Amino acid sequence: MNRPDGRQPDQLRDISFIPNVAAHATGSVLVSFGNTRVICAATVEEDVPRWMRVQRVDGGWLTAEYAMLPYSTLDRKARDISKGKLDGRSSEIQRLIGRALRSVVDLKKIGQRTVWVDCDVLQADGGTRTASITGGCVAVAIAFNRLFAQGKIKDFPLKKLVAAVSAGVYQETPLLDLNYEEDRDAAVDFNVVMTESGEFVEIQGSGEEAVFSSAEMTSMLDLSKQGIERIVTLQREAILAADRASTTDLASLAAAFGR
Ligand code: UDP
């Protein structure tokens, strides 16, 4: 079985993180998984949702929003606002991103604040939700580093890193990190969210019009676990790099896109 882009079954696409792409966000990163590119930005608001105030819940909240930019897809995708309703798929994905990130954040340690994690897909080529979780975690870590440096928080709220990747069964072979072409033709599609310690946070798996065996599921989960271990190393490097440079210069953006 040959993958459309020539990768090995357990090979990730080229993954890169360009931190600090949006100066007004508290933390931001442009994450690429091959041709999938997502801008992830964490903005900290000095307020909590009304239900938290009413119920006198301690600490803060973290929530996420996800959208595909109109030109991120092969055919232009109209903005939700012009259709007058939130796309069901976007709504499902943003809830997944929020749950994934809250699983590694100690909300008590962020104080009476709300962290908004905005994930906007610049270019879609499969795996936009997993790229959003992976980049969202980097943006949140950068944001918390900033709050910490400003003395606004005393304990670091991020307990560990979380990352996500897709896996699937394509032409009867379990594969890691599907691109659009593979995702479209795959019989089975998994999205795996895992912490840096190898604990599962969430698994979305379905045999779209097919079925799958436990052996195939085990292979997909093993592939994902190995992939996430590699992704976490890259996340850590990106968080450190963000600390060194306060804003990304145009030359490094151009270099990343020129790959
Ligand atoms: N896609 C698209 N338009 C849409 C939804 C999806 O072009 O409205 C493409 C896009 O490349 C996306 C892929 O289909 O990455 C797979 O979509 P899916 O819903 O499985 O989510 P993802 O894999 O991006 O998390």
XYZ file of C-alpha atoms and ligand atoms in Angstrom:
284
model
C 0.000 0.000 0.000
C 1.418 3.389 -1.029
C 0.247 6.511 0.741
C -0.767 9.319 -1.661
C 2.060 11.516 -0.328
C 4.588 8.684 -0.045
C 4.733 8.527 3.770
C 5.285 5.394 5.846
C 2.163 4.160 7.715
C 3.537 5.458 11.047
C 4.909 8.711 9.647
C 3.476 12.077 10.681
C 3.233 14.912 8.197
C 5.789 17.731 8.656
C 4.637 19.474 11.812
C 5.655 23.015 12.639
C 4.687 25.716 15.094
C 5.221 29.430 14.519
C 4.574 31.118 17.854
C 3.429 34.708 18.479
C 1.646 35.302 15.164
C -1.050 37.528 16.708
C 0.361 40.241 18.937
C -2.906 41.153 20.662
C -3.708 37.622 21.799
C -2.197 36.596 25.131
C -0.638 33.587 23.375
C -0.764 32.519 19.738
C 0.688 30.025 17.309
C 0.299 28.996 13.695
C 0.389 25.210 13.635
C 0.930 23.167 10.479
C 0.390 19.461 9.996
C 1.523 19.222 6.367
C -0.900 21.342 4.349
C -3.324 21.756 7.250
C -2.719 25.104 8.904
C -4.568 26.519 11.890
C -4.125 29.795 13.725
C -4.616 29.162 17.442
C -4.875 32.087 19.821
C -5.553 32.201 23.551
C -6.965 35.441 24.913
C -7.434 35.955 28.622
C -10.428 37.987 29.731
C -10.665 39.334 33.278
C -14.155 37.922 33.827
C -15.946 34.582 34.234
C -19.167 33.316 32.618
C -22.371 34.372 34.387
C -23.198 30.808 35.504
C -19.932 30.668 37.440
C -20.688 33.902 39.278
C -24.266 32.796 40.018
C -23.200 29.362 41.285
C -20.180 30.903 43.078
C -17.806 28.461 41.405
C -14.151 29.120 42.292
C -11.525 29.852 39.679
C -12.014 30.539 35.999
C -13.093 28.982 32.739
C -11.590 27.944 29.434
C -13.624 27.728 26.261
C -12.847 27.289 22.571
C -14.197 28.448 19.237
C -13.401 26.842 15.882
C -14.017 28.085 12.373
C -12.791 27.393 8.881
C -11.844 30.529 6.988
C -13.813 30.797 3.714
C -10.689 30.224 1.619
C -9.371 27.323 3.742
C -11.214 24.733 1.657
C -11.025 23.823 -2.045
C -14.455 25.332 -2.664
C -15.146 28.558 -0.807
C -16.967 27.870 2.452
C -19.408 30.625 3.394
C -18.895 32.146 6.829
C -21.425 31.020 9.444
C -22.484 34.632 9.969
C -23.609 34.910 6.349
C -25.667 31.725 6.750
C -27.104 32.978 10.042
C -26.326 29.803 12.017
C -23.366 27.983 13.515
C -22.316 24.968 11.485
C -23.053 21.699 13.397
C -19.607 20.328 12.611
C -17.871 23.484 13.939
C -19.955 23.348 17.084
C -18.991 19.710 17.707
C -15.310 20.462 17.059
C -15.114 23.512 19.312
C -16.633 21.578 22.195
C -14.050 18.825 21.661
C -11.219 21.397 21.712
C -12.574 22.973 24.917
C -12.905 19.597 26.687
C -9.424 18.522 25.598
C -7.774 21.685 26.900
C -9.761 21.797 30.154
C -8.551 18.259 30.908
C -5.026 19.590 31.446
C -5.781 23.000 32.961
C -6.358 23.564 36.665
C -9.178 26.095 36.381
C -8.817 27.122 40.046
C -5.315 28.397 39.298
C -6.348 30.826 36.571
C -8.297 33.037 38.961
C -11.535 34.789 38.000
C -10.701 34.774 34.315
C -11.895 33.257 31.063
C -9.427 31.863 28.548
C -10.827 32.024 25.007
C -9.070 29.682 22.613
C -9.819 30.645 19.014
C -8.887 28.146 16.332
C -9.225 29.441 12.780
C -8.378 27.105 9.942
C -6.249 28.853 7.348
C -5.841 25.826 5.132
C -7.690 22.504 5.472
C -6.185 19.213 4.363
C -7.545 16.776 6.957
C -7.021 16.714 10.702
C -8.031 20.283 11.429
C -9.577 19.360 14.795
C -6.487 17.482 15.962
C -4.211 20.319 14.771
C -6.467 22.775 16.652
C -6.130 20.871 19.935
C -2.365 20.521 19.492
C -1.868 24.201 18.591
C -4.477 25.328 21.131
C -2.436 23.753 23.910
C 0.696 25.611 22.759
C -1.210 28.927 22.618
C -2.569 28.348 26.128
C 0.899 27.510 27.495
C 2.332 30.707 25.955
C -0.563 32.711 27.432
C -0.024 31.244 30.919
C 3.716 31.946 30.689
C 2.842 35.579 30.001
C 0.376 35.832 32.882
C 2.986 34.238 35.116
C 5.694 36.695 33.989
C 3.276 39.570 34.672
C 2.681 38.240 38.186
C -1.054 37.746 37.513
C -0.945 34.060 38.424
C 1.219 32.422 41.051
C 0.899 28.723 40.208
C 1.192 27.468 36.650
C -2.304 26.259 35.649
C -1.227 23.884 32.871
C -0.787 20.466 34.501
C 0.669 18.818 31.386
C 0.621 19.123 27.626
C -2.164 17.640 25.546
C -1.972 16.829 21.843
C -4.089 15.076 19.248
C -3.652 13.216 16.006
C -5.783 11.244 13.595
C -5.410 7.637 12.513
C -7.422 5.491 10.176
C -7.671 2.351 8.141
C -6.933 3.116 4.512
C -6.826 0.325 1.942
C -6.890 -2.145 4.832
C -3.769 -0.641 6.455
C -3.801 1.315 9.735
C -2.224 4.735 9.117
C -1.191 7.693 11.256
C -2.144 11.345 10.590
C -4.438 11.216 7.550
C -4.434 13.975 4.975
C -7.653 14.949 3.199
C -7.318 12.390 0.422
C -6.703 9.566 2.902
C -9.430 10.823 5.235
C -11.928 10.897 2.358
C -11.145 7.329 1.271
C -10.476 5.799 4.700
C -12.848 3.079 5.881
C -12.263 3.985 9.514
C -11.408 7.357 11.004
C -10.067 7.965 14.532
C -9.193 11.196 16.338
C -7.122 10.566 19.428
C -6.468 13.107 22.189
C -3.782 12.225 24.719
C -1.674 13.919 27.385
C 2.111 13.992 27.379
C 2.014 11.175 29.977
C 0.210 8.870 27.563
C -3.231 9.124 29.191
C -6.234 9.188 26.856
C -8.451 12.258 27.040
C -10.891 11.489 24.251
C -11.180 9.157 21.296
C -13.553 9.737 18.401
C -13.629 6.680 16.199
C -16.024 5.526 13.551
C -16.236 3.125 10.685
C -18.043 5.528 8.383
C -19.632 2.916 6.141
C -17.402 0.131 7.342
C -16.609 -1.836 10.476
C -13.311 -2.372 12.263
C -11.714 -5.100 14.370
C -10.154 -4.794 17.823
C -6.774 -5.521 16.250
C -7.209 -2.565 13.867
C -8.335 -0.347 16.735
C -5.292 -1.355 18.798
C -2.989 -0.545 15.857
C -4.601 2.869 15.374
C -4.273 3.665 19.075
C -0.639 2.478 19.143
C 0.193 4.583 16.078
C -1.492 7.595 17.691
C 0.366 7.135 20.971
C 3.729 7.052 19.183
C 2.743 10.060 17.071
C 1.638 12.077 20.080
C 4.937 11.391 21.866
C 6.736 13.003 18.918
C 4.249 15.882 18.690
C 4.670 16.711 22.396
C 8.436 17.189 21.897
C 7.692 19.709 19.131
C 5.085 21.480 21.277
C 7.605 21.876 24.074
C 10.187 23.383 21.684
C 7.565 25.830 20.348
C 6.598 26.997 23.842
C 10.262 27.633 24.683
C 10.808 29.432 21.352
C 7.831 31.696 22.040
C 9.473 32.842 25.239
C 12.636 33.824 23.388
C 10.909 35.949 20.712
C 8.077 38.297 21.559
C 6.731 38.663 18.026
C 7.355 36.554 14.974
C 9.242 38.352 12.247
C 8.034 38.188 8.666
C 11.182 36.368 7.541
C 10.465 33.325 9.712
C 6.842 33.262 8.532
C 8.022 33.372 4.921
C 10.554 30.611 5.595
C 7.876 28.392 7.132
C 5.532 28.883 4.188
C 8.319 28.389 1.657
C 8.873 24.810 2.786
N -13.553 19.657 4.661
C -13.917 20.634 3.737
N -15.054 21.356 3.984
C -15.837 21.158 5.062
C -15.471 20.161 5.979
C -14.320 19.426 5.756
O -13.210 20.859 2.768
O -16.850 21.846 5.204
C -12.321 18.873 4.410
C -11.132 19.521 5.093
O -9.965 19.306 4.333
C -11.056 18.753 6.388
C -11.390 17.363 5.890
O -12.431 17.573 4.944
O -9.796 18.856 7.008
C -11.831 16.373 6.923
O -12.942 16.856 7.608
P -13.418 16.287 9.008
O -14.824 16.752 9.238
O -13.102 14.839 9.111
O -12.522 17.104 10.077
P -10.957 17.197 10.321
O -10.311 15.934 9.764
O -10.496 18.430 9.593
O -10.815 17.324 11.799
